[in-house]
Coordinates of C-alpha atoms in Angstrom, one line a residue:
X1 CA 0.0 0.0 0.0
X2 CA 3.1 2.4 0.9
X3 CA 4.7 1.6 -2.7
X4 CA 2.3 3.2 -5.4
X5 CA 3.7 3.3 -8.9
X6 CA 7.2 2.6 -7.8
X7 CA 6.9 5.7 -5.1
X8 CA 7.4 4.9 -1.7
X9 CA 4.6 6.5 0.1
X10 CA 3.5 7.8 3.1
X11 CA -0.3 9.2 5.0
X12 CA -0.6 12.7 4.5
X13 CA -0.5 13.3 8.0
X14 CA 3.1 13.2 8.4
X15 CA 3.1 16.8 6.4
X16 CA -0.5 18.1 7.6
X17 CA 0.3 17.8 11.1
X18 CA 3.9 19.5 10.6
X19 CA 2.4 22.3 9.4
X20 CA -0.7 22.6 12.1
X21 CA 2.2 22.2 14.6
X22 CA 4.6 24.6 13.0
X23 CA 1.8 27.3 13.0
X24 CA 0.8 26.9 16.8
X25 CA 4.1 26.5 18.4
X26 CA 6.0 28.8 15.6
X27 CA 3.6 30.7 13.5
X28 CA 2.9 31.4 9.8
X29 CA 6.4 32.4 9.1
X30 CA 7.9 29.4 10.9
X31 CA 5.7 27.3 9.0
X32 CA 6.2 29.2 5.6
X33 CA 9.8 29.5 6.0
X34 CA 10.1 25.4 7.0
X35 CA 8.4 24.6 4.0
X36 CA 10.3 26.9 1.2
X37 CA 13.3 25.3 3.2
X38 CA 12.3 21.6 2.4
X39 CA 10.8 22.6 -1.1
X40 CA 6.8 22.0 0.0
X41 CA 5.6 25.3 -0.6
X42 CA 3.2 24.3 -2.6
X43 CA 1.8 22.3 -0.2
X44 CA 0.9 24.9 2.1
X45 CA -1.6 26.4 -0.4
X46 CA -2.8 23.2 -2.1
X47 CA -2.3 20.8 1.4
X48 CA -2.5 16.9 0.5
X49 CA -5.5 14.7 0.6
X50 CA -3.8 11.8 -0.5
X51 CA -0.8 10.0 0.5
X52 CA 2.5 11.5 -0.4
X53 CA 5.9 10.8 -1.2
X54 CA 7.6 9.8 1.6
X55 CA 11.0 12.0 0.4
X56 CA 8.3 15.0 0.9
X57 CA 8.0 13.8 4.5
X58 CA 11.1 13.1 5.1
X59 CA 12.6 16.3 3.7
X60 CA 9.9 18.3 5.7
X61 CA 10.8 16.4 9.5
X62 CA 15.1 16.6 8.2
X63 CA 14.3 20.7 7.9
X64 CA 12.4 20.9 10.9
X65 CA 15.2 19.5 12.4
X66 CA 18.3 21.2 10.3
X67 CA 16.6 24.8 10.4
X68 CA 14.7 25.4 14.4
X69 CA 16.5 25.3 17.5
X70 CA 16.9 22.3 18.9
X71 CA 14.5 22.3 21.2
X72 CA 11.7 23.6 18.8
X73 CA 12.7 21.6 16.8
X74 CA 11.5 18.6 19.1
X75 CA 8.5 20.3 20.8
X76 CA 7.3 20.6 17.2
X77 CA 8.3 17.0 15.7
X78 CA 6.6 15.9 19.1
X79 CA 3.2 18.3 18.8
X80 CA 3.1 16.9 15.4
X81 CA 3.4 13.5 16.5
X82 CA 1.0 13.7 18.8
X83 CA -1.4 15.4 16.5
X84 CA -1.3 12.4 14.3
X85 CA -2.0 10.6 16.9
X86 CA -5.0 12.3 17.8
X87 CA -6.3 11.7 14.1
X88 CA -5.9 8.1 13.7
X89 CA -8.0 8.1 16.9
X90 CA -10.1 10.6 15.9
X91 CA -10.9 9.1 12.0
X92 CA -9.0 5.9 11.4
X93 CA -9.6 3.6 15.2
X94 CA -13.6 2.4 15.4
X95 CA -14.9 3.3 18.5
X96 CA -15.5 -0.2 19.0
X97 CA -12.1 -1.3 18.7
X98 CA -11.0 1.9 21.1
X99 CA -13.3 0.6 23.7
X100 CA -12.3 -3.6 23.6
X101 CA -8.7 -2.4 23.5
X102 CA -9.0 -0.2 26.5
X103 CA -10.9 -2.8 28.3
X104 CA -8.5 -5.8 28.0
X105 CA -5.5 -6.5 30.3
X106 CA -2.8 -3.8 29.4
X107 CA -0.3 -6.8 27.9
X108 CA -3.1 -8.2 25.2
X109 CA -4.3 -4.6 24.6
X110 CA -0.4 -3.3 23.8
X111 CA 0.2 -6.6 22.0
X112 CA -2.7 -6.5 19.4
X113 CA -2.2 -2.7 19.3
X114 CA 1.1 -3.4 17.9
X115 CA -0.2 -5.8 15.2
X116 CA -3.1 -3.2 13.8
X117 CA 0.5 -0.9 14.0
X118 CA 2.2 -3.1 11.9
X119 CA -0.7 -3.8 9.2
X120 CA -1.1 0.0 8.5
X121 CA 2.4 1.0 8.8
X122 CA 2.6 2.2 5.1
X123 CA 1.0 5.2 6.7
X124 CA 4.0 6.0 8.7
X125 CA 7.0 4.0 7.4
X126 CA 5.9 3.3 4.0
X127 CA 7.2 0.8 2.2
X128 CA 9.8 0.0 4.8
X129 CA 9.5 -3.8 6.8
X130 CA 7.9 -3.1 10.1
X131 CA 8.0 -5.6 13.0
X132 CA 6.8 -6.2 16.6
X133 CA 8.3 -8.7 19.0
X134 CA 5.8 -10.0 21.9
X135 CA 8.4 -10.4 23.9
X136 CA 8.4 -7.9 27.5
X137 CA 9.0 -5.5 26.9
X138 CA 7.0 -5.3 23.7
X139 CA 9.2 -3.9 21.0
X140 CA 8.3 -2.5 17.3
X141 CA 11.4 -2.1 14.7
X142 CA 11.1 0.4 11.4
X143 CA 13.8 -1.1 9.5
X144 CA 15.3 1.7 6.7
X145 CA 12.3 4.2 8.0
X146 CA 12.4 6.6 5.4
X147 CA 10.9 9.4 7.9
X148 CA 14.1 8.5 10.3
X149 CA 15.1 11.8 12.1
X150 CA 17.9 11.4 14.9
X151 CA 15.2 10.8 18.5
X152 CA 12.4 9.5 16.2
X153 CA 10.4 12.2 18.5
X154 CA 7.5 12.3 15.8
X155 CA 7.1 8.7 15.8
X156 CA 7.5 8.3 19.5
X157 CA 4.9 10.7 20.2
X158 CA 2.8 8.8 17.5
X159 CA 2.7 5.8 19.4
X160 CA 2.9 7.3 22.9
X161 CA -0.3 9.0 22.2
X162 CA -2.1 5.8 21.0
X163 CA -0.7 3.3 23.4
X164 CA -1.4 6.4 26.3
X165 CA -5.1 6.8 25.1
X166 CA -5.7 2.7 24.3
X167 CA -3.5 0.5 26.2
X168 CA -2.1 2.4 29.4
X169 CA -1.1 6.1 30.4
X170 CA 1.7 4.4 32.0
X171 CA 3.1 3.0 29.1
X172 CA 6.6 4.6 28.1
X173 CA 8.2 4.7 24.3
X174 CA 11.8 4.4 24.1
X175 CA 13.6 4.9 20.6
X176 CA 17.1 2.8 21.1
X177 CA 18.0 2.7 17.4
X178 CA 17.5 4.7 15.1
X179 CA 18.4 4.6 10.8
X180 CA 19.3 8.5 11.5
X181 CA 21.9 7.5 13.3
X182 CA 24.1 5.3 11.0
X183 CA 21.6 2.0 11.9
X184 CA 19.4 -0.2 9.3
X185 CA 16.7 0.1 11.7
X186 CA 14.9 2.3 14.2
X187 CA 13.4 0.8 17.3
X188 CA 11.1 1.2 19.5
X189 CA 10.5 0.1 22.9
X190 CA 6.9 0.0 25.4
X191 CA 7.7 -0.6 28.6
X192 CA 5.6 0.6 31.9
X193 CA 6.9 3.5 33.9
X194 CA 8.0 1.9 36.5

């Protein structure tokens, strides 16, 4: 689904939410200066509806990180992040599956969280192999992520906002790899606060 006529692709969200979270937490010039810096523009008058190539994406989260202070640079990549997050539960999650998943045991919640993570991960990773491992503490690998940015703080807050709203507010998200950082693979770690 992430591969579309030889185009590795990614859910819109990954630019929309940039944007929403550039404008609150930088304003229209932050956002319009971010976006002539990547080469997206154009996006910001004609946003996409569909998914996108994931070099957009990518380019967009690389300048994020390149051009802001650091630590704007990671309140926005997390805002963002968590924004997406708030989507998929807002338009993508049935309200059905919301409510069995926040009603089972926190293990078999996180577990089959992870799975419905993995079968729509051409929304976030693309075309890349994702993978979770049961094991304890449950893990989820991104291996070449084509949106890999050094902390991952986008996808961290991704998950952290689903696996905090369906699964447990205690649950913590570790990046301990990452492909930004000379690695094949970024992973991810869910663990409870202990």
């Amino acid at each position: 689904m992430g591969h579309l006529k030889g185009i590795n692709r990614v859910g819109p969200n990954a630019i929309l939410q940039s944007a929403e979270a550039l404008r609150a937490l930088g304003g229209q010039d932050t956002v319009e200066r971010v976006f002539e810096g990547a080469g997206l523009l154009g996006l910001l008058e004609h946003p996409p509806q569909d998914m996108v190539p994931a070099s957009q994406a990518a380019r967009l989260h690389a300048t994020i990180a390149r051009d802001l202070p650091p630590g704007l640079a990671l309140e926005i990549a997390h805002e963002s992040g968590r924004r997406t997050g708030e989507y998929i539960l807002a338009h993508r999650i049935p309200r059905l599956a919301q409510w069995i998943l926040r009603a089972l045991p926190v293990r078999l919640s996180g577990l089959m969280l992870l799975k419905a993570i993995c079968h729509h991960s051409w929304t976030f990773a693309g075309s890349a192999d994702v993978t979770h491992h049961p094991a304890d503490p449950m893990e989820l690998t991104i291996h070449d992520n084509p949106l890999a940015v050094t902390g991952c703080a986008w996808h961290c807050a991704v998950f952290e906002t689903l696996f905090h709203r369906l699964v447990s507010p205690r649950l913590v998200v570790e990046h301990r790899a990452c492909c930004a950082q000379s690695g094949r693979i970024c992973r991810f770690v869910f663990h409870r606060d202990r």
